[in-house]
């Protein structure tokens, strides 16, 4: 796994197929973000059959086929869309183009699985809501900082078991290393990437809704700034927000592109979940100055203090659940309402953010 660049974060887990070979065929379209590798890892480990890949850039396709030689390079997006075997399109397009790709996929009867952030403005969200309501197809989102992190998966299981009582607050930090020279041009254009709260903030809002069991929330305040990278005037390298959930739980999160070079990974992502009977801390990608192995979970409740090192212990059940949801038309991996609500709130936080000069 890439340790220094979050753009190429692509965890590999143990194969846990939920279907027979060829039963769930999918394709990768649009390779603009490295998260497509993590998305395809998860689906293939869960038994999905990766049949096609398409991107207009032959170099991206060549690199993808080196990782997934079982796929075939399609001559066009349309060739994939018209293949009746393909049930789902996985895409990591430029953020502003993700909705349009999803609409095209659903017009052709395919479920859609996109990298976060799924939208860059509220009008796109409304188009997607209309399309899913009309077709009954899925517009699923790769919120990887919860779905593809074993400590976060285990935290959800502990909360469901009542280990910390009712969740009343979630605090999240999502720092990332900028690695500016390796970034494509669209990364620095606000219209294309949507803003920091819209982009990496989407992870934080999604995990708050999930861990706290909220169906909705209100954005109380949000802020963005460019503190260090003035040579990229449209980049926001800092953002934060406070939310209150419909059940009274609260959330504060901070995201930034200020990770120092001395850190042993691309970002010291952490989550603190406070309950009425205890709390959980996740050190997702590194335990600073102790171990470079991530997925460290700390649990404190009335029974005492416990530490769990979870790398390779829990797995990533979302992907198998998603495949079964597509095959059975169920909603166990993630409800459509939840995926869209997280997207809506990050768009509102971005739209209403105070610009700190």
mmCIF file of N, CA and C in Angstrom, residues 136-218:
data_model
loop_
_atom_site.group_PDB
_atom_site.id
_atom_site.type_symbol
_atom_site.label_atom_id
_atom_site.label_comp_id
_atom_site.label_asym_id
_atom_site.label_seq_id
_atom_site.Cartn_x
_atom_site.Cartn_y
_atom_site.Cartn_z
ATOM 1 N N UNK A 136 -34.399 3.031 -9.614
ATOM 2 C CA UNK A 136 -34.164 2.055 -8.560
ATOM 3 C C UNK A 136 -32.728 1.562 -8.502
ATOM 4 N N UNK A 137 -31.845 2.196 -9.274
ATOM 5 C CA UNK A 137 -30.436 1.802 -9.300
ATOM 6 C C UNK A 137 -29.659 2.512 -8.195
ATOM 7 N N UNK A 138 -28.451 2.032 -7.944
ATOM 8 C CA UNK A 138 -27.651 2.520 -6.828
ATOM 9 C C UNK A 138 -26.615 3.538 -7.282
ATOM 10 N N UNK A 139 -26.447 4.571 -6.476
ATOM 11 C CA UNK A 139 -25.374 5.554 -6.632
ATOM 12 C C UNK A 139 -24.576 5.501 -5.325
ATOM 13 N N UNK A 140 -23.644 4.527 -5.258
ATOM 14 C CA UNK A 140 -22.891 4.283 -4.030
ATOM 15 C C UNK A 140 -21.571 5.049 -4.038
ATOM 16 N N UNK A 141 -21.054 5.320 -2.857
ATOM 17 C CA UNK A 141 -19.890 6.196 -2.719
ATOM 18 C C UNK A 141 -18.807 5.510 -1.891
ATOM 19 N N UNK A 142 -17.570 5.632 -2.352
ATOM 20 C CA UNK A 142 -16.405 5.048 -1.686
ATOM 21 C C UNK A 142 -15.902 6.016 -0.613
ATOM 22 N N UNK A 143 -16.554 6.002 0.536
ATOM 23 C CA UNK A 143 -16.099 6.783 1.689
ATOM 24 C C UNK A 143 -15.017 5.960 2.393
ATOM 25 N N UNK A 144 -13.826 5.975 1.816
ATOM 26 C CA UNK A 144 -12.793 4.993 2.178
ATOM 27 C C UNK A 144 -12.276 5.136 3.599
ATOM 28 N N UNK A 145 -12.334 6.334 4.170
ATOM 29 C CA UNK A 145 -11.750 6.511 5.502
ATOM 30 C C UNK A 145 -12.562 5.817 6.597
ATOM 31 N N UNK A 146 -13.740 5.328 6.261
ATOM 32 C CA UNK A 146 -14.463 4.421 7.166
ATOM 33 C C UNK A 146 -14.545 3.015 6.569
ATOM 34 N N UNK A 147 -14.892 2.925 5.289
ATOM 35 C CA UNK A 147 -15.180 1.625 4.679
ATOM 36 C C UNK A 147 -13.940 0.776 4.463
ATOM 37 N N UNK A 148 -12.788 1.424 4.268
ATOM 38 C CA UNK A 148 -11.574 0.688 3.931
ATOM 39 C C UNK A 148 -10.505 0.876 5.009
ATOM 40 N N UNK A 149 -10.947 0.964 6.260
ATOM 41 C CA UNK A 149 -10.066 1.097 7.422
ATOM 42 C C UNK A 149 -10.573 0.129 8.490
ATOM 43 N N UNK A 150 -9.770 -0.878 8.813
ATOM 44 C CA UNK A 150 -10.252 -1.937 9.698
ATOM 45 C C UNK A 150 -10.584 -1.435 11.102
ATOM 46 N N UNK A 151 -9.833 -0.466 11.605
ATOM 47 C CA UNK A 151 -10.149 0.055 12.934
ATOM 48 C C UNK A 151 -11.509 0.759 12.929
ATOM 49 N N UNK A 152 -11.851 1.415 11.841
ATOM 50 C CA UNK A 152 -13.148 2.083 11.736
ATOM 51 C C UNK A 152 -14.276 1.057 11.629
ATOM 52 N N UNK A 153 -14.030 -0.020 10.876
ATOM 53 C CA UNK A 153 -15.024 -1.097 10.797
ATOM 54 C C UNK A 153 -15.283 -1.676 12.183
ATOM 55 N N UNK A 154 -14.199 -1.927 12.922
ATOM 56 C CA UNK A 154 -14.340 -2.527 14.253
ATOM 57 C C UNK A 154 -15.019 -1.557 15.221
ATOM 58 N N UNK A 155 -14.725 -0.267 15.089
ATOM 59 C CA UNK A 155 -15.396 0.721 15.942
ATOM 60 C C UNK A 155 -16.906 0.651 15.744
ATOM 61 N N UNK A 156 -17.339 0.520 14.503
ATOM 62 C CA UNK A 156 -18.767 0.389 14.233
ATOM 63 C C UNK A 156 -19.362 -0.832 14.900
ATOM 64 N N UNK A 157 -18.619 -1.938 14.900
ATOM 65 C CA UNK A 157 -19.092 -3.159 15.540
ATOM 66 C C UNK A 157 -19.185 -2.988 17.056
ATOM 67 N N UNK A 158 -18.178 -2.318 17.644
ATOM 68 C CA UNK A 158 -18.204 -2.080 19.090
ATOM 69 C C UNK A 158 -19.390 -1.199 19.480
ATOM 70 N N UNK A 159 -19.639 -0.169 18.691
ATOM 71 C CA UNK A 159 -20.761 0.733 18.979
ATOM 72 C C UNK A 159 -22.084 -0.024 18.890
ATOM 73 N N UNK A 160 -22.213 -0.868 17.870
ATOM 74 C CA UNK A 160 -23.434 -1.659 17.703
ATOM 75 C C UNK A 160 -23.647 -2.599 18.887
ATOM 76 N N UNK A 161 -22.555 -3.088 19.468
ATOM 77 C CA UNK A 161 -22.634 -3.981 20.633
ATOM 78 C C UNK A 161 -22.891 -3.231 21.939
ATOM 79 N N UNK A 162 -22.883 -1.903 21.894
ATOM 80 C CA UNK A 162 -23.141 -1.111 23.091
ATOM 81 C C UNK A 162 -21.927 -0.876 23.962
ATOM 82 N N UNK A 163 -20.722 -1.005 23.404
ATOM 83 C CA UNK A 163 -19.505 -0.929 24.214
ATOM 84 C C UNK A 163 -19.285 0.429 24.859
ATOM 85 N N UNK A 164 -19.806 1.493 24.251
ATOM 86 C CA UNK A 164 -19.621 2.830 24.838
ATOM 87 C C UNK A 164 -20.956 3.542 25.060
ATOM 88 N N UNK A 165 -22.049 2.804 25.027
ATOM 89 C CA UNK A 165 -23.357 3.417 25.236
ATOM 90 C C UNK A 165 -23.811 4.212 24.026
ATOM 91 N N UNK A 166 -24.598 5.230 24.279
ATOM 92 C CA UNK A 166 -25.099 6.097 23.207
ATOM 93 C C UNK A 166 -23.993 7.052 22.766
ATOM 94 N N UNK A 167 -23.740 7.147 21.475
ATOM 95 C CA UNK A 167 -22.728 8.074 20.960
ATOM 96 C C UNK A 167 -23.279 9.493 21.010
ATOM 97 N N UNK A 168 -22.498 10.388 21.647
ATOM 98 C CA UNK A 168 -22.938 11.782 21.781
ATOM 99 C C UNK A 168 -22.038 12.767 21.049
ATOM 100 N N UNK A 169 -20.813 12.357 20.707
ATOM 101 C CA UNK A 169 -19.935 13.252 19.941
ATOM 102 C C UNK A 169 -18.923 12.441 19.140
ATOM 103 N N UNK A 170 -18.633 12.926 17.936
ATOM 104 C CA UNK A 170 -17.562 12.379 17.111
ATOM 105 C C UNK A 170 -16.636 13.529 16.739
ATOM 106 N N UNK A 171 -15.345 13.360 17.004
ATOM 107 C CA UNK A 171 -14.323 14.321 16.586
ATOM 108 C C UNK A 171 -13.432 13.629 15.554
ATOM 109 N N UNK A 172 -13.249 14.252 14.415
ATOM 110 C CA UNK A 172 -12.435 13.639 13.367
ATOM 111 C C UNK A 172 -11.351 14.569 12.869
ATOM 112 N N UNK A 173 -10.162 14.017 12.606
ATOM 113 C CA UNK A 173 -9.105 14.784 11.941
ATOM 114 C C UNK A 173 -8.708 14.027 10.683
ATOM 115 N N UNK A 174 -8.642 14.753 9.583
ATOM 116 C CA UNK A 174 -8.299 14.143 8.302
ATOM 117 C C UNK A 174 -7.190 14.897 7.601
ATOM 118 N N UNK A 175 -5.978 14.902 8.170
ATOM 119 C CA UNK A 175 -4.865 15.580 7.513
ATOM 120 C C UNK A 175 -4.314 14.736 6.366
ATOM 121 N N UNK A 176 -3.880 15.402 5.310
ATOM 122 C CA UNK A 176 -3.312 14.731 4.137
ATOM 123 C C UNK A 176 -2.020 15.428 3.727
ATOM 124 N N UNK A 177 -1.112 14.672 3.141
ATOM 125 C CA UNK A 177 0.105 15.270 2.574
ATOM 126 C C UNK A 177 -0.221 15.785 1.180
ATOM 127 N N UNK A 178 0.234 16.990 0.875
ATOM 128 C CA UNK A 178 -0.132 17.625 -0.389
ATOM 129 C C UNK A 178 0.544 16.975 -1.600
ATOM 130 N N UNK A 179 1.846 16.723 -1.518
ATOM 131 C CA UNK A 179 2.564 16.159 -2.677
ATOM 132 C C UNK A 179 2.206 16.911 -3.962
ATOM 133 N N UNK A 180 2.313 18.229 -3.910
ATOM 134 C CA UNK A 180 1.832 19.064 -5.012
ATOM 135 C C UNK A 180 2.387 18.678 -6.384
ATOM 136 N N UNK A 181 3.684 18.374 -6.531
ATOM 137 C CA UNK A 181 4.187 18.067 -7.878
ATOM 138 C C UNK A 181 3.538 16.844 -8.521
ATOM 139 N N UNK A 182 3.003 15.944 -7.714
ATOM 140 C CA UNK A 182 2.392 14.729 -8.265
ATOM 141 C C UNK A 182 0.910 14.908 -8.573
ATOM 142 N N UNK A 183 0.352 16.053 -8.249
ATOM 143 C CA UNK A 183 -1.083 16.255 -8.408
ATOM 144 C C UNK A 183 -1.422 16.742 -9.818
ATOM 145 N N UNK A 184 -2.550 16.280 -10.362
ATOM 146 C CA UNK A 184 -2.987 16.768 -11.673
ATOM 147 C C UNK A 184 -3.514 18.193 -11.579
ATOM 148 N N UNK A 185 -3.656 18.827 -12.718
ATOM 149 C CA UNK A 185 -4.098 20.227 -12.761
ATOM 150 C C UNK A 185 -5.459 20.423 -12.099
ATOM 151 N N UNK A 186 -6.379 19.463 -12.293
ATOM 152 C CA UNK A 186 -7.735 19.653 -11.760
ATOM 153 C C UNK A 186 -7.741 19.744 -10.239
ATOM 154 N N UNK A 187 -6.762 19.158 -9.592
ATOM 155 C CA UNK A 187 -6.692 19.135 -8.136
ATOM 156 C C UNK A 187 -6.642 20.550 -7.557
ATOM 157 N N UNK A 188 -6.121 21.499 -8.320
ATOM 158 C CA UNK A 188 -5.932 22.875 -7.832
ATOM 159 C C UNK A 188 -7.009 23.834 -8.345
ATOM 160 N N UNK A 189 -8.031 23.312 -9.003
ATOM 161 C CA UNK A 189 -9.081 24.155 -9.565
ATOM 162 C C UNK A 189 -10.379 23.919 -8.811
ATOM 163 N N UNK A 190 -10.840 24.957 -8.122
ATOM 164 C CA UNK A 190 -11.992 24.827 -7.222
ATOM 165 C C UNK A 190 -13.221 24.267 -7.935
ATOM 166 N N UNK A 191 -13.458 24.705 -9.143
ATOM 167 C CA UNK A 191 -14.621 24.227 -9.894
ATOM 168 C C UNK A 191 -14.551 22.717 -10.125
ATOM 169 N N UNK A 192 -13.331 22.188 -10.208
ATOM 170 C CA UNK A 192 -13.146 20.770 -10.508
ATOM 171 C C UNK A 192 -13.193 19.895 -9.259
ATOM 172 N N UNK A 193 -12.525 20.357 -8.157
ATOM 173 C CA UNK A 193 -12.443 19.488 -6.979
ATOM 174 C C UNK A 193 -13.479 19.811 -5.924
ATOM 175 N N UNK A 194 -14.096 20.984 -6.006
ATOM 176 C CA UNK A 194 -15.241 21.294 -5.166
ATOM 177 C C UNK A 194 -14.958 21.984 -3.854
ATOM 178 N N UNK A 195 -13.686 22.059 -3.431
ATOM 179 C CA UNK A 195 -13.359 22.641 -2.134
ATOM 180 C C UNK A 195 -13.033 21.561 -1.123
ATOM 181 N N UNK A 196 -12.258 21.927 -0.114
ATOM 182 C CA UNK A 196 -11.720 20.925 0.818
ATOM 183 C C UNK A 196 -12.801 20.257 1.662
ATOM 184 N N UNK A 197 -13.848 21.000 2.050
ATOM 185 C CA UNK A 197 -14.904 20.396 2.857
ATOM 186 C C UNK A 197 -15.781 19.475 2.017
ATOM 187 N N UNK A 198 -15.956 19.836 0.774
ATOM 188 C CA UNK A 198 -16.690 18.996 -0.165
ATOM 189 C C UNK A 198 -15.913 17.721 -0.461
ATOM 190 N N UNK A 199 -14.601 17.840 -0.588
ATOM 191 C CA UNK A 199 -13.764 16.717 -0.990
ATOM 192 C C UNK A 199 -13.437 15.827 0.211
ATOM 193 N N UNK A 200 -12.351 16.089 0.905
ATOM 194 C CA UNK A 200 -11.974 15.189 1.999
ATOM 195 C C UNK A 200 -12.857 15.366 3.231
ATOM 196 N N UNK A 201 -13.585 16.466 3.306
ATOM 197 C CA UNK A 201 -14.559 16.611 4.390
ATOM 198 C C UNK A 201 -15.701 15.608 4.300
ATOM 199 N N UNK A 202 -15.954 15.089 3.100
ATOM 200 C CA UNK A 202 -17.060 14.145 2.935
ATOM 201 C C UNK A 202 -16.838 12.880 3.761
ATOM 202 N N UNK A 203 -15.584 12.432 3.884
ATOM 203 C CA UNK A 203 -15.281 11.280 4.734
ATOM 204 C C UNK A 203 -15.742 11.536 6.167
ATOM 205 N N UNK A 204 -15.414 12.728 6.657
ATOM 206 C CA UNK A 204 -15.657 13.041 8.063
ATOM 207 C C UNK A 204 -17.141 13.103 8.379
ATOM 208 N N UNK A 205 -17.904 13.725 7.496
ATOM 209 C CA UNK A 205 -19.342 13.848 7.742
ATOM 210 C C UNK A 205 -20.012 12.488 7.639
ATOM 211 N N UNK A 206 -19.586 11.673 6.679
ATOM 212 C CA UNK A 206 -20.176 10.338 6.541
ATOM 213 C C UNK A 206 -19.941 9.506 7.795
ATOM 214 N N UNK A 207 -18.711 9.533 8.325
ATOM 215 C CA UNK A 207 -18.451 8.698 9.501
ATOM 216 C C UNK A 207 -19.189 9.218 10.732
ATOM 217 N N UNK A 208 -19.387 10.523 10.826
ATOM 218 C CA UNK A 208 -20.183 11.058 11.933
ATOM 219 C C UNK A 208 -21.612 10.520 11.875
ATOM 220 N N UNK A 209 -22.244 10.636 10.713
ATOM 221 C CA UNK A 209 -23.613 10.146 10.570
ATOM 222 C C UNK A 209 -23.700 8.666 10.939
ATOM 223 N N UNK A 210 -22.690 7.883 10.496
ATOM 224 C CA UNK A 210 -22.712 6.447 10.741
ATOM 225 C C UNK A 210 -22.494 6.129 12.216
ATOM 226 N N UNK A 211 -21.403 6.621 12.785
ATOM 227 C CA UNK A 211 -21.076 6.267 14.167
ATOM 228 C C UNK A 211 -22.126 6.779 15.152
ATOM 229 N N UNK A 212 -22.685 7.951 14.883
ATOM 230 C CA UNK A 212 -23.654 8.538 15.809
ATOM 231 C C UNK A 212 -25.087 8.107 15.511
ATOM 232 N N UNK A 213 -25.302 7.386 14.416
ATOM 233 C CA UNK A 213 -26.640 6.911 14.086
ATOM 234 C C UNK A 213 -27.592 8.016 13.689
ATOM 235 N N UNK A 214 -27.073 9.038 12.991
ATOM 236 C CA UNK A 214 -27.907 10.168 12.566
ATOM 237 C C UNK A 214 -28.465 9.931 11.158
ATOM 238 N N UNK A 215 -29.718 10.319 10.970
ATOM 239 C CA UNK A 215 -30.291 10.302 9.623
ATOM 240 C C UNK A 215 -30.127 11.664 8.943
ATOM 241 N N UNK A 216 -29.928 12.698 9.745
ATOM 242 C CA UNK A 216 -29.774 14.054 9.226
ATOM 243 C C UNK A 216 -28.944 14.844 10.227
ATOM 244 N N UNK A 217 -28.484 16.017 9.808
ATOM 245 C CA UNK A 217 -27.710 16.890 10.694
ATOM 246 C C UNK A 217 -27.772 18.310 10.149
ATOM 247 N N UNK A 218 -27.409 19.250 11.001
ATOM 248 C CA UNK A 218 -27.336 20.651 10.615
ATOM 249 C C UNK A 218 -25.896 21.110 10.713
#
